[in-house]
């Protein structure tokens, strides 16, 4: 097994390199988006595609086999050989290869994927033994070498998993090639399987046969569908009341206080609005101090309140302010009494605009639980923080599909006030499909 990894701008570029280096028999075993460049702000670094390809050395010596007799090859092979051509892309298929996109990838439950797994299993077993030996022989080896081998073992596991899942769940999808490539991209970005599948099936129904051959067209079509799924609020601009009262709630540590300061600062400096802040942090004195410091720097008044009556009084005090940002203490969604307290304070529609702050690094199942539990309070929008620390943005779409809550802001770093942006559909879709970089 000959394994190679490439960092490229797009899949077409990868396919050219793979075909050149490893030949048409090569299979893509994994792709993922990686950031390159400025490390402090991963988000603004260039997004590259990292593609790992493999070629079974045994297959290399064989002459080029006819497409029809290659039918046992997995869909990956078909993807490498029959890559869609988008504008500017050089053809990767050699003349004897099937015409790009001429046929949908056929489902193929034949035994080949399992045969393909066999050498991988053996290699994993060998690697395991090697790691074990190295670990036993000398402790000093437990540094770099073992770490490297462990990483390779991880990659092999991933390959096995990928091959196995291709052999299983995707066989029945039977998608045209361009849709299959985008399906994989959405899955690698973290979109849940059933959502990605539904999207692709819907796209196939609605895209004309001819247009399906055009990768750029299909990608834009999927981008438009994603734009319909996700809703945004233009920051605080969708609040039509003369006074915008914006409450940030959510679990501890997601970035509520930092985000409150960023929004306050933006409202003051960019929109020239009169801004006041309130915090309901009665237990964590340090957290109150954190907001107090920000309020001082930004130069806005801050009130610290303990209960609903206090809150109402503070809001009344700021009646001639354009924007009031309310920060809340960290609260565990599993603590019933804290949730009850929060509900007492914020369960009112109309006057308060409640925003659930979630970290984009939180895994899907936890995002679901948090949203369900905080859902006892009316939630008007969601903020996703820490995009700079996340590499898969599909969970934001999974959340949008599941809970249909609009997204108001995205935050991209620790710096106040600059690391925040008003969420836009274009930006969210670009995070998934990397349209601007392709
Ligand atoms: N990398 C990164 N860190 C963030 C971001 N937003 C907040 N943080 C950090 O997350 C930590 C917790 O933030 P804080 O505002 O205190 O969270 P809270 O408990 O929800 O109020 C702090 O170290 C922040 O600097 C972000 O967008 N990116
Ligand atoms: Mg806080």
XYZ file of C-alpha atoms in Angstrom, residues 54 69 76 86 88 97 100 170 185 205 209 276 299 301 311 336 435:
17
model
C -3.467 5.270 -1.642
C -14.210 -4.921 -15.480
C -13.435 6.254 -4.530
C -14.965 22.448 -13.708
C -10.059 25.749 -15.654
C -11.189 5.960 -18.825
C -16.346 12.079 -16.628
C -23.483 4.784 0.632
C -17.546 17.341 1.330
C -34.503 15.523 -8.451
C -29.426 15.775 -16.456
C -25.675 49.980 28.558
C -16.924 53.176 28.503
C -22.514 51.852 32.228
C -33.528 43.565 36.381
C -32.776 22.375 37.273
C -16.716 28.555 -2.494
